[in-house]
Amino acid sequence: MHEDVQMTKPGSCPKCGMELVETEVRKGTNHTRHAEYGMKPESTMSFWGKFKMSVTMTMGMEHTGLAGREMARLMELDIRNKFFFALLFSLPIVAYSPLGVEFLNLRLPEPIPTSWILLLLTTPVFFYSGWIFLYSTYIAIFKQKTLNMAVLIAVGITAAYVFSIALTLLGSRDSYYEAAALLITFVLFGHWMEMRSRRGTTDALQALFELVPPQARVERNGKEEIIPTAQVQLGDRVVLKPGDKIPVDGEIIEGETAIDESLITGESIPVAKTIGDKVIGGSINTTGSVKFKATKIGKDTALSQIVKLVEIAQSSKAPGQKIADRFAKYLVIVAVGGGVITFGVWFFILGQPLLSALTFAISTIVIACPDALGLATPTAVAVGTSLGAKHQILIKDAPTLEQVSKIQAIVLDKTGTMTEGKPTITDIIPARGFTKEGLVRLAAAAEAKSSHPLSRAILEEAESRKIKLSKEVKKFVNLAGHGVEAVVEEKRILIGTVRLMRDRNVDIAALQKDIDTLLRDGKTIMVLAVDGKVAGVIAAADPIKPTAKRAVERMQELGIEVALITGDNQKTAAVIGRQLGIERVFAEVLPEDKATYVKKLQNEGKFVAMVGDGVNDAPALAQADIGIAIGAGTDVAIETAKVVLMKSDPADVLRAIRLSKATVTKMKQNLFWASIYNLLAIPIAAGVLYPRYGIFLRPEISALLMSISSIIVATNAVLLNRAEKELITV
């Protein structure tokens, strides 16, 4: 089930022992190998194959991808089976043990000596249910050269089991069989509960994969045929009919439709699509029939990338967890050393009987198991990232999830981030000798090759006025951050910012009053010059997103400084800033200079986040301590950012911060509980309270307390879901 395991010959998986079977490589790919050996499906495994898988599983195996989640499911099932097996045998073991006889007053028939009955009942528990701890200890010590929780458990159960056998062979009625059996039972129960709690965090990922239809309708050799989605190749012409789920990512080449992308992007309204528009695998075609060219398949699709981001985040370790892991290794040494010292003190110094001294020693080793410490942050991270994914908030790794809570300043890109990014033309003011229609006709022709939102606004205005655009357009140049220039009908057209006009020595005095008025109203202006002379000014307004102002207010309430950055002129930027309640505004900033302003805030000693949605934001996203791509952004922005907000909603910035703070709180609570538990439990298990108060813990009770501690940590992490209501409220 480990998809990363690929062999050139048959054999067993080095991670879990499952049999490898030959798999064919799909035709049409550029793989150099024609066949390789991968994981054999569980449904086709023999009894001995399943048994081999069971005995080669280790605690703490990592599982990612679809195959990984299947392996995690199999492990959970195996742990559950081992637990019930141990529980079934533990009941009669307890009944025959001193615990059952002396405290429960049970009297069962004894066809053979009790100690031999206990040996026969405990042995299958030790070697079947307890094997996972023994094998994990072997892997940890001899393969990985490390110490972990399994080592402590193995030491505890082996000491209790072997010493009990020695007592049985010597004819003694005393034993620790029930301690070994119950220790195995309780620890398995704790791990089963932990795995169940963590499984829920991956269900959402499985649901995402299920969005992809099993079959696709493609056009090959002029005929439509239905094939498995896995067989769709790059460049295939895929046919969509109303109601169809989209199998892979692509670009529409024929027809028009509306596509429901809500399950991917969170946008509730179907998005109109026409030739040239992109479609996302997993979304639903609602109205028209279209054809699209497959541009991304398999692991390269947007859906697969989303899942990959979440999986990486869930499997990565937060800084706090790395410290806890190091501490846990030392705790193993302390536990074993503490057990030896405890035995020495009670047996050699205080003169207690061998059984009593051994009881204290084994209890000390068992209760010191750092299981809860190891679960403290991974469970919180798994729940936090899953909760974020549910609301289209993708956090790339655990350190980022933790660091988002530290944000002190946020730089927000204006266009497309805080505004709709779909400006509309509001004013057209021609200079003497020009008309509105003439101004729009020249401007639209010059802007036709630009993809800037303002360019699209001019083109839409020309379309609404039914103005036919000139095809005599030459020497088009996009002046990033300034505007465009081109030759239209043999006239040199320059359209862009006031700054551009000044740089090109264009006199705009005749329209200065109109420009000032438009700027005071918070509008974005584009000045048009023809052959070096001002021809007019076109103004556009980009409405602020409904949730933008509220989100800014809430971020400021958290003590976060909010800044606005834009390429717009100072006056327009200032108006937008006032409308949003943002005092610090960086205006007339060129794309390549955005990173400089982020660094300026960092130099003030602030932990800075940058929020943007375009290619020009990538350097600033990389410069920031936390880069946040909003509205899915561009491929470049997503690659650079550490947090991806699939919806174009600035409120999701606030939600990401709240999620991070809630997750970090759970991490701290879990780490505190796990640390306090060990600090208090170890001395009690060692018998510190026994001389004065007669309080001591038998190994099986220590195992129960250790398991309860792990369950508490896992349950506390799951309670993070209660933060969901706070997350969605702005």
XYZ file of C-alpha atoms in Angstrom:
730
model
C 0.000 0.000 0.000
C 3.054 2.249 -0.095
C 2.895 3.915 -3.490
C 6.449 5.186 -3.170
C 7.797 1.617 -3.103
C 8.751 0.566 -6.635
C 10.934 -2.452 -7.349
C 12.358 -3.912 -10.565
C 11.817 -7.507 -9.360
C 9.237 -9.323 -7.254
C 9.517 -9.566 -3.473
C 8.103 -7.943 -0.348
C 7.533 -4.327 0.604
C 10.455 -3.254 2.842
C 8.056 -1.116 4.897
C 5.194 -3.457 5.663
C 6.006 -6.861 4.201
C 3.123 -7.006 1.718
C 3.704 -9.022 -1.447
C 4.654 -7.034 -4.563
C 2.998 -7.876 -7.857
C 3.800 -6.808 -11.399
C 2.009 -3.723 -12.667
C 1.822 -2.430 -16.243
C 2.883 1.082 -17.093
C 0.191 2.892 -19.094
C 0.942 3.408 -22.746
C 1.490 6.923 -23.924
C 3.741 7.892 -21.040
C 7.424 8.496 -21.396
C 8.451 5.975 -18.744
C 11.616 4.146 -19.579
C 10.469 0.970 -17.772
C 7.678 -1.132 -19.205
C 6.774 -2.874 -15.979
C 7.470 -2.591 -12.307
C 6.335 -4.225 -9.115
C 3.923 -2.442 -6.771
C 1.627 -3.177 -3.854
C -0.733 -6.106 -4.198
C -4.363 -5.184 -3.395
C -5.665 -6.471 -0.048
C -8.615 -8.218 -1.727
C -6.246 -10.531 -3.595
C -3.956 -11.265 -0.658
C -3.755 -14.762 0.766
C -4.117 -15.559 4.456
C -0.357 -15.819 4.804
C 0.099 -12.544 2.944
C -2.158 -10.775 5.404
C -0.443 -12.511 8.300
C 2.978 -11.417 7.049
C 1.733 -7.864 6.694
C 0.395 -7.995 10.248
C 3.645 -9.166 11.840
C 5.803 -6.660 9.939
C 3.775 -3.584 10.847
C 5.492 -1.156 13.184
C 4.224 1.622 15.415
C 4.602 5.062 13.912
C 4.519 4.015 10.248
C 3.926 7.008 7.977
C 1.135 6.813 5.433
C 0.478 9.299 2.644
C -1.467 9.184 -0.582
C -4.435 6.967 -1.367
C -2.385 3.849 -0.799
C -1.091 5.289 2.415
C -4.554 5.936 3.742
C -5.530 2.384 2.834
C -2.528 1.121 4.774
C -3.546 3.289 7.744
C -7.022 1.729 7.575
C -5.528 -1.761 7.520
C -3.311 -0.901 10.473
C -6.292 0.382 12.439
C -8.179 -2.827 11.657
C -5.176 -4.925 12.663
C -4.716 -3.030 15.946
C -8.420 -3.432 16.674
C -8.258 -7.185 16.066
C -5.160 -7.518 18.247
C -6.888 -5.522 21.001
C -10.003 -7.719 21.062
C -7.834 -10.846 20.961
C -5.858 -9.593 23.956
C -9.049 -8.535 25.762
C -10.631 -11.968 25.231
C -7.663 -13.717 26.860
C -7.096 -11.034 29.497
C -10.484 -11.643 31.121
C -9.664 -15.227 32.257
C -6.066 -14.158 32.971
C -7.338 -11.574 35.466
C -9.803 -14.102 36.887
C -6.998 -16.601 37.649
C -4.500 -13.945 38.762
C -3.993 -12.699 42.344
C -5.973 -9.632 41.284
C -9.055 -11.781 40.576
C -8.606 -14.139 43.502
C -7.708 -11.642 46.234
C -9.657 -8.537 45.218
C -12.563 -9.926 43.177
C -12.946 -13.147 45.179
C -13.164 -15.262 42.017
C -12.751 -19.039 42.301
C -12.360 -20.797 38.961
C -11.577 -24.499 38.430
C -7.849 -25.349 38.300
C -7.276 -28.550 36.302
C -3.551 -27.687 36.351
C -1.549 -25.293 38.576
C -2.728 -21.690 38.235
C 0.661 -20.396 37.122
C 0.670 -22.836 34.172
C -2.868 -21.832 33.224
C -1.755 -18.175 33.208
C 1.302 -19.076 31.114
C -0.856 -20.832 28.507
C -3.313 -17.916 28.360
C -0.682 -15.128 28.292
C 1.638 -16.639 25.690
C -0.682 -16.074 22.655
C -1.377 -12.534 23.884
C 2.342 -11.844 24.216
C 3.355 -13.236 20.805
C 0.305 -12.208 18.739
C -1.090 -9.012 20.208
C 2.216 -7.878 21.688
C 4.303 -8.720 18.634
C 3.896 -5.225 17.154
C 5.806 -3.782 20.147
C 8.523 -6.429 19.975
C 9.042 -6.025 16.229
C 8.940 -2.218 16.504
C 11.626 -2.376 19.191
C 13.819 -4.507 16.921
C 13.397 -1.997 14.057
C 14.002 0.992 16.349
C 17.170 -0.335 18.010
C 18.857 -2.321 15.250
C 17.628 -0.576 12.080
C 16.898 3.031 13.042
C 19.397 3.242 15.946
C 16.931 5.119 18.137
C 14.685 4.729 21.169
C 10.950 5.202 21.109
C 7.727 4.379 22.905
C 7.675 0.801 21.616
C 10.977 0.130 23.395
C 9.446 0.982 26.758
C 6.363 -1.156 26.145
C 8.494 -4.076 24.958
C 10.764 -3.807 28.016
C 7.731 -3.703 30.327
C 5.833 -6.669 28.854
C 8.975 -8.759 28.317
C 10.173 -8.195 31.895
C 6.769 -9.137 33.296
C 6.362 -12.177 30.997
C 9.907 -13.602 31.281
C 10.119 -13.082 35.040
C 6.720 -14.771 35.422
C 7.933 -17.785 33.425
C 11.000 -17.996 35.683
C 8.772 -17.992 38.773
C 6.516 -20.651 37.201
C 9.460 -22.916 36.449
C 10.674 -22.461 40.041
C 7.283 -23.583 41.298
C 6.154 -20.222 42.695
C 2.469 -19.237 42.662
C 3.435 -15.562 42.243
C 3.564 -14.026 38.744
C 3.067 -10.959 36.598
C 1.210 -12.570 33.724
C -1.818 -10.309 34.204
C 0.472 -7.273 34.146
C 1.932 -8.279 30.767
C -1.489 -9.121 29.275
C -3.268 -6.013 30.550
C -0.389 -3.770 29.567
C -0.658 -5.046 25.985
C -4.456 -4.735 26.053
C -4.564 -1.168 27.403
C -1.821 0.134 25.114
C -3.483 -1.395 22.059
C -6.778 0.160 23.103
C -5.135 3.570 23.434
C -3.555 3.295 19.991
C -6.787 2.083 18.440
C -8.629 5.113 19.814
C -5.842 7.394 18.639
C -5.946 5.961 15.116
C -9.723 6.308 15.014
C -9.516 9.963 16.023
C -6.903 10.693 13.375
C -8.711 8.736 10.676
C -11.514 11.282 10.626
C -9.038 13.935 9.507
C -8.352 11.991 6.289
C -11.967 11.235 5.420
C -12.291 14.654 3.805
C -9.317 13.870 1.570
C -10.869 10.595 0.523
C -14.080 12.489 -0.267
C -12.111 14.854 -2.494
C -10.707 11.966 -4.495
C -14.200 10.570 -4.895
C -15.184 13.788 -6.688
C -13.327 12.513 -9.750
C -15.619 10.379 -11.924
C -14.419 6.829 -12.633
C -14.963 7.264 -16.376
C -14.415 9.966 -18.974
C -15.988 10.575 -22.386
C -13.224 11.308 -24.917
C -13.125 11.910 -28.633
C -10.603 9.766 -30.465
C -10.364 9.193 -34.203
C -13.561 11.207 -34.675
C -15.565 8.950 -32.359
C -16.718 9.338 -28.786
C -15.730 6.570 -26.434
C -15.978 6.085 -22.680
C -12.725 5.121 -20.961
C -11.492 4.931 -17.343
C -10.381 8.338 -16.082
C -6.927 6.901 -15.350
C -6.461 6.315 -19.091
C -7.041 9.947 -20.109
C -3.879 11.303 -21.706
C -2.544 14.814 -22.138
C -4.060 16.455 -25.185
C -7.144 14.217 -25.238
C -10.380 15.902 -26.346
C -12.803 15.343 -23.483
C -16.546 15.718 -24.079
C -18.759 17.157 -21.329
C -22.529 16.997 -21.277
C -24.869 18.703 -18.791
C -24.534 17.101 -15.344
C -21.160 15.463 -16.062
C -18.360 15.585 -13.516
C -15.106 16.811 -15.002
C -12.498 14.017 -14.928
C -9.261 16.019 -15.355
C -8.045 19.610 -15.661
C -8.223 21.182 -19.071
C -8.975 24.107 -21.372
C -12.251 24.546 -23.262
C -11.819 24.349 -27.024
C -15.473 24.219 -28.095
C -18.791 25.451 -26.667
C -20.005 27.472 -23.685
C -21.309 26.366 -20.287
C -21.495 27.126 -16.575
C -19.478 24.989 -14.168
C -20.109 24.422 -10.477
C -16.681 24.649 -8.810
C -18.010 24.953 -5.243
C -16.528 21.694 -3.999
C -13.082 22.794 -5.177
C -13.005 26.570 -4.744
C -15.905 27.188 -2.390
C -17.601 29.546 -4.872
C -21.332 28.797 -4.670
C -22.359 30.376 -8.000
C -21.601 28.387 -11.202
C -18.862 30.039 -13.234
C -19.487 30.854 -16.899
C -16.937 29.187 -19.182
C -16.164 29.651 -22.845
C -13.373 28.852 -25.296
C -9.967 29.359 -23.674
C -11.221 29.100 -20.094
C -9.792 26.490 -17.754
C -11.803 23.721 -16.091
C -10.950 21.898 -12.872
C -11.248 18.145 -12.413
C -13.905 17.219 -9.843
C -16.169 20.182 -10.637
C -19.586 19.723 -12.276
C -20.764 20.853 -15.706
C -24.236 22.324 -15.157
C -25.683 23.595 -18.446
C -24.057 23.429 -21.876
C -22.186 20.777 -23.816
C -18.516 21.548 -24.321
C -15.260 19.951 -25.353
C -11.969 20.600 -23.629
C -8.358 19.589 -24.063
C -6.812 17.692 -21.151
C -3.896 19.779 -19.852
C -3.261 18.130 -16.467
C -3.853 14.518 -15.491
C -3.188 12.252 -12.530
C -1.113 13.765 -9.756
C -0.751 17.060 -11.636
C -4.433 18.040 -11.429
C -5.546 20.842 -9.122
C -7.497 18.357 -6.994
C -4.462 16.104 -6.543
C -2.327 19.104 -5.644
C -4.860 20.169 -3.001
C -4.830 16.715 -1.459
C -1.036 16.594 -1.653
C -0.758 19.913 0.201
C -2.998 18.677 3.010
C -1.179 15.338 3.250
C 2.224 17.017 3.423
C 0.924 19.327 6.130
C -0.490 16.448 8.165
C 2.695 14.381 7.932
C 5.088 17.255 8.652
C 6.258 18.128 12.137
C 5.727 21.415 13.905
C 8.747 22.966 15.708
C 7.123 22.111 19.030
C 6.838 18.463 18.005
C 10.522 18.233 17.093
C 11.397 19.381 20.619
C 8.904 16.881 22.057
C 10.427 14.063 19.958
C 13.913 14.829 21.281
C 12.549 14.968 24.813
C 10.740 11.650 24.295
C 14.021 9.917 23.342
C 15.658 11.088 26.552
C 12.527 10.101 28.471
C 12.987 6.519 27.286
C 16.467 6.503 28.795
C 15.140 8.129 31.970
C 12.324 5.579 32.182
C 14.564 2.523 31.779
C 17.203 4.037 34.052
C 14.511 5.044 36.543
C 13.156 1.492 36.534
C 16.617 0.056 37.261
C 17.251 2.597 40.034
C 13.778 1.980 41.481
C 14.460 -1.751 41.602
C 17.862 -1.181 43.194
C 16.520 1.172 45.875
C 13.604 -1.071 46.873
C 15.494 -4.370 46.713
C 19.055 -3.580 47.819
C 18.620 -0.512 50.006
C 15.139 -0.848 51.512
C 15.239 -4.625 51.572
C 11.853 -5.230 49.952
C 10.999 -8.638 48.452
C 12.046 -9.287 44.880
C 8.463 -9.257 43.587
C 7.674 -5.915 45.223
C 10.849 -4.293 43.895
C 10.177 -5.643 40.428
C 6.579 -4.379 40.572
C 7.747 -0.825 41.261
C 10.407 -1.059 38.532
C 8.056 -2.324 35.822
C 5.366 0.221 36.786
C 7.928 3.035 36.520
C 8.998 1.945 33.037
C 5.444 1.546 31.771
C 3.961 4.751 33.127
C 6.864 6.831 31.794
C 6.001 5.854 28.234
C 5.999 9.148 26.222
C 3.028 8.092 24.108
C 0.950 11.145 25.008
C 3.952 13.402 24.401
C 4.396 11.917 20.941
C 0.736 12.503 20.103
C 0.556 16.031 21.516
C 1.109 18.000 18.325
C 0.560 15.508 15.440
C -3.073 15.014 16.408
C -3.665 18.768 16.656
C -1.907 19.354 13.308
C -3.939 16.622 11.604
C -7.243 18.042 12.857
C -6.209 21.665 12.157
C -5.117 21.057 8.564
C -8.189 18.939 7.867
C -10.456 21.645 9.276
C -8.685 24.214 7.113
C -9.077 22.064 3.999
C -12.800 21.767 4.728
C -13.030 25.555 4.373
C -10.662 25.740 1.366
C -7.760 26.952 3.509
C -4.676 24.946 2.517
C -1.655 25.171 4.813
C 1.441 23.577 3.305
C 3.142 22.232 6.425
C 2.956 22.028 10.201
C 5.582 24.752 10.870
C 3.490 27.171 8.786
C 0.338 26.220 10.702
C 2.150 27.124 13.897
C 3.811 30.281 12.537
C 0.605 31.864 11.168
C -0.402 32.486 14.789
C 2.686 34.712 15.172
C 1.745 37.183 12.415
C 2.205 40.777 13.579
C 1.705 42.617 10.279
C -0.150 41.785 7.064
C 0.443 43.388 3.684
C -2.649 43.108 1.491
C -2.516 43.449 -2.259
C -5.413 45.647 -3.415
C -6.601 44.480 -6.818
C -8.183 41.036 -6.739
C -7.443 40.599 -3.068
C -9.378 43.340 -1.287
C -11.322 44.399 -4.367
C -13.311 42.277 -6.802
C -10.576 42.546 -9.402
C -13.252 43.272 -11.997
C -13.205 47.028 -12.478
C -15.843 48.721 -14.616
C -15.526 51.946 -16.544
C -17.267 54.857 -14.789
C -16.023 57.993 -16.558
C -14.714 58.865 -20.029
C -13.409 62.404 -20.417
C -11.993 63.272 -23.861
C -9.607 66.168 -24.483
C -10.383 68.780 -27.117
C -10.565 67.226 -30.548
C -11.551 63.760 -29.340
C -14.847 61.995 -28.671
C -15.748 59.383 -26.048
C -16.287 56.724 -28.709
C -13.012 57.606 -30.403
C -11.203 57.483 -27.080
C -12.636 54.033 -26.231
C -11.927 52.711 -29.742
C -8.233 53.636 -29.591
C -7.817 52.533 -25.984
C -9.533 49.175 -26.570
C -7.440 48.453 -29.649
C -4.231 49.183 -27.730
C -5.333 47.113 -24.697
C -6.636 44.129 -26.704
C -3.498 42.045 -26.111
C -3.256 42.828 -22.396
C -4.701 40.555 -19.680
C -4.809 43.254 -17.000
C -8.226 43.715 -15.304
C -8.298 47.370 -16.429
C -7.686 46.274 -20.002
C -10.615 43.877 -19.809
C -12.779 46.682 -18.407
C -12.002 48.878 -21.432
C -12.710 46.023 -23.833
C -16.049 45.355 -22.117
C -16.903 49.051 -22.410
C -16.123 48.974 -26.129
C -18.310 45.895 -26.520
C -21.202 47.505 -24.644
C -20.953 50.533 -26.926
C -20.766 48.190 -29.955
C -17.531 49.814 -31.093
C -15.679 47.886 -33.765
C -11.993 47.611 -32.888
C -9.274 48.413 -35.352
C -7.135 45.499 -36.488
C -4.274 47.811 -37.450
C -2.388 47.306 -34.191
C 1.417 47.073 -34.201
C 4.338 47.221 -31.775
C 2.316 46.348 -28.663
C 4.353 46.647 -25.460
C 3.109 45.899 -21.949
C 4.673 48.357 -19.496
C 4.348 46.389 -16.231
C 2.906 48.525 -13.479
C 2.501 51.528 -15.790
C 0.256 50.722 -18.775
C 0.648 49.771 -22.429
C 1.787 51.303 -25.694
C 1.034 50.367 -29.268
C 0.666 51.727 -32.764
C -3.001 51.850 -33.793
C -3.923 52.991 -37.288
C -0.412 54.444 -37.621
C -0.943 56.494 -34.442
C 1.346 56.026 -31.439
C -0.938 55.239 -28.521
C 0.167 55.451 -24.899
C -2.280 54.565 -22.121
C -1.543 54.275 -18.422
C -0.778 56.100 -15.192
C -0.065 59.779 -14.590
C 3.447 58.757 -13.711
C 3.851 57.144 -17.143
C 2.734 60.358 -18.833
C 5.224 62.389 -16.877
C 8.024 59.939 -17.661
C 7.170 60.267 -21.387
C 6.880 64.078 -21.159
C 3.174 64.138 -22.002
C 1.528 67.386 -20.869
C -1.699 66.559 -18.971
C -2.401 70.080 -17.681
C -5.575 70.391 -19.774
C -7.160 67.457 -17.878
C -5.524 67.938 -14.465
C -8.736 69.211 -12.808
C -10.738 66.233 -14.044
C -7.962 63.862 -12.967
C -7.876 65.332 -9.450
C -11.656 65.021 -9.108
C -11.629 61.394 -10.212
C -8.797 60.580 -7.820
C -10.606 62.201 -4.904
C -13.513 59.886 -5.630
C -11.191 56.900 -5.263
C -11.281 55.907 -8.903
C -8.468 54.385 -10.914
C -7.542 56.471 -13.921
C -5.966 55.691 -17.270
C -4.628 58.609 -19.248
C -4.576 58.230 -23.042
C -2.013 59.983 -25.230
C -1.975 60.015 -29.039
C 1.309 60.863 -30.767
C 2.670 62.391 -27.574
C -0.368 64.589 -26.798
C -2.999 63.952 -24.126
C -6.243 62.665 -25.663
C -8.365 61.991 -22.601
C -8.776 60.116 -19.352
C -10.752 56.976 -18.599
C -11.721 56.163 -15.007
C -12.664 52.821 -13.528
C -13.890 51.669 -10.154
C -13.125 48.312 -8.609
C -15.661 47.548 -5.876
C -14.383 46.402 -2.505
C -15.269 42.826 -1.581
C -18.173 42.605 0.888
C -16.158 40.904 3.647
C -12.976 42.973 3.224
C -13.653 45.805 5.699
C -14.972 43.469 8.417
C -11.986 41.154 8.022
C -9.567 44.089 8.383
C -11.334 45.234 11.547
C -11.147 41.766 13.077
C -7.439 41.435 12.228
C -6.758 44.799 13.841
C -8.665 43.651 16.945
C -6.169 40.776 17.172
C -3.384 43.378 17.361
C -2.201 42.836 13.794
C -1.016 45.832 11.765
C -2.680 45.850 8.349
C -1.101 47.559 5.328
C -2.378 47.964 1.762
C -0.091 47.769 -1.267
C -0.996 48.697 -4.831
C 0.333 50.012 -8.104
C -2.471 52.592 -8.108
C -1.765 56.268 -7.578
C -1.494 57.678 -4.069
C -4.886 59.415 -4.001
C -6.889 56.409 -5.181
C -5.009 54.117 -2.828
C -5.639 56.495 0.077
C -9.390 56.486 -0.603
C -9.503 52.666 -0.724
C -7.415 52.566 2.446
C -9.885 54.869 4.253
C -12.824 52.749 3.092
C -11.135 49.637 4.499
C -9.935 51.318 7.687
C -6.267 50.852 6.755
C -3.918 53.694 7.682
C -0.684 52.397 6.220
C -0.912 52.435 2.420
C 1.896 51.770 -0.066
C 0.893 53.250 -3.437
C 2.404 53.482 -6.920
C 4.444 50.384 -6.166
C 5.863 48.531 -9.138
C 5.501 44.711 -9.091
C 9.214 44.190 -8.626
C 9.258 46.607 -5.666
C 6.526 44.948 -3.581
C 9.061 42.701 -1.850
C 10.974 45.833 -0.778
C 7.984 47.129 1.187
C 7.506 43.748 2.850
C 11.164 43.820 3.875
C 10.632 47.347 5.225
C 8.086 46.003 7.715
C 10.380 43.092 8.586
C 13.180 45.550 9.324
C 10.840 47.103 11.895
C 11.010 43.806 13.768
C 7.597 42.508 12.686
C 6.623 38.972 11.644
C 5.050 39.753 8.270
C 2.509 38.023 6.051
C 1.900 38.988 2.424
C -1.435 38.304 0.731
C -1.603 38.366 -3.069
C -3.161 36.658 -6.065
C -0.961 37.194 -9.084
C 2.393 36.479 -10.697
C 3.596 39.955 -9.768
C 3.020 39.122 -6.092
C 5.344 36.087 -6.117
C 8.545 37.944 -5.036
C 6.691 39.598 -2.147
C 5.107 36.272 -1.145
C 8.569 34.715 -1.065
C 10.047 37.628 0.919
C 7.338 37.539 3.582
C 7.633 35.324 6.638
C 4.268 33.870 5.604
C 3.120 34.097 1.977
C -0.631 33.726 1.418
C -2.074 33.179 -2.089
C -5.756 34.114 -2.311
C -8.403 33.048 -4.791
C -6.292 30.082 -5.880
C -4.115 32.771 -7.511
C -1.717 31.728 -10.213
C 0.484 28.648 -10.342
C 3.479 30.840 -9.519
C 1.753 32.462 -6.545
C 0.601 29.092 -5.183
C 4.076 27.603 -5.578
C 5.626 30.514 -3.687
C 3.012 30.877 -0.935
C 2.899 28.819 2.260
C -0.867 29.211 2.637
C -3.341 28.905 -0.236
C -6.871 30.300 0.113
C -8.951 28.682 -2.611
C -11.770 31.226 -2.340
C -11.375 34.881 -3.288
C -12.479 35.931 0.171
C -10.246 38.186 2.330
C -12.105 36.876 5.373
C -10.247 33.582 4.841
C -7.039 35.376 5.872
C -8.680 35.984 9.233
C -9.950 32.393 9.339
C -6.431 31.052 8.684
C -5.084 33.131 11.583
C -7.857 31.987 13.913
C -7.310 28.361 12.885
C -3.599 28.645 13.577
C -4.147 30.222 16.992
C -6.720 27.562 17.950
C -4.408 24.756 16.788
C -1.399 26.164 18.644
C -3.531 26.441 21.786
C -4.399 22.730 21.492
C -0.713 21.903 20.929
C 0.260 23.758 24.117
C -2.552 22.158 26.117
C -1.526 18.687 24.942
C 2.179 19.271 25.581
C 1.395 20.643 29.051
C -0.802 17.675 29.930
C 1.686 15.124 28.591
C 4.592 16.747 30.469
C 2.691 17.122 33.764
C 1.448 13.542 33.479
C 4.989 12.186 33.231
C 6.374 14.440 35.963
C 3.672 13.350 38.429
C 3.166 9.754 37.373
C 6.778 8.545 37.427
C 7.456 9.288 41.143
C 4.111 7.699 42.145
C 4.846 4.579 40.096
C 8.318 4.422 41.670
C 6.649 4.125 45.082
C 7.380 7.558 46.585
C 3.952 7.551 48.283
C 4.048 3.902 49.369
C 5.992 4.152 52.660
C 3.752 6.891 54.118
C 0.368 6.349 52.434
C 0.551 2.804 51.138
C -0.177 4.009 47.595
C 1.408 2.094 44.740
C 0.588 1.287 41.135
C 0.704 -2.186 39.694
C 2.017 -2.405 36.101
C -1.436 -3.031 34.628
C -2.796 0.093 36.380
C 0.173 2.087 35.084
C -0.605 0.830 31.578
C -4.228 1.905 31.954
C -3.243 5.393 33.127
C -0.733 5.721 30.275
C -3.402 4.748 27.741
C -5.926 7.146 29.279
C -3.369 9.950 28.971
C -2.956 9.220 25.246
C -6.724 9.125 24.720
C -7.105 12.466 26.536
C -4.531 14.071 24.222
C -6.146 12.661 21.073
C -9.633 13.651 22.258
C -8.501 17.174 23.134
C -7.122 17.577 19.604
C -10.411 16.401 18.097
C -12.195 19.045 20.185
C -10.483 21.553 17.884
C -13.481 21.013 15.626
C -15.410 23.149 18.087
C -13.436 26.106 16.756
C -15.177 25.724 13.409
C -18.000 28.088 14.367
C -15.483 30.751 15.349
C -13.611 30.171 12.108
C -16.520 30.842 9.777
C -17.781 33.901 11.665
C -16.303 37.189 10.467
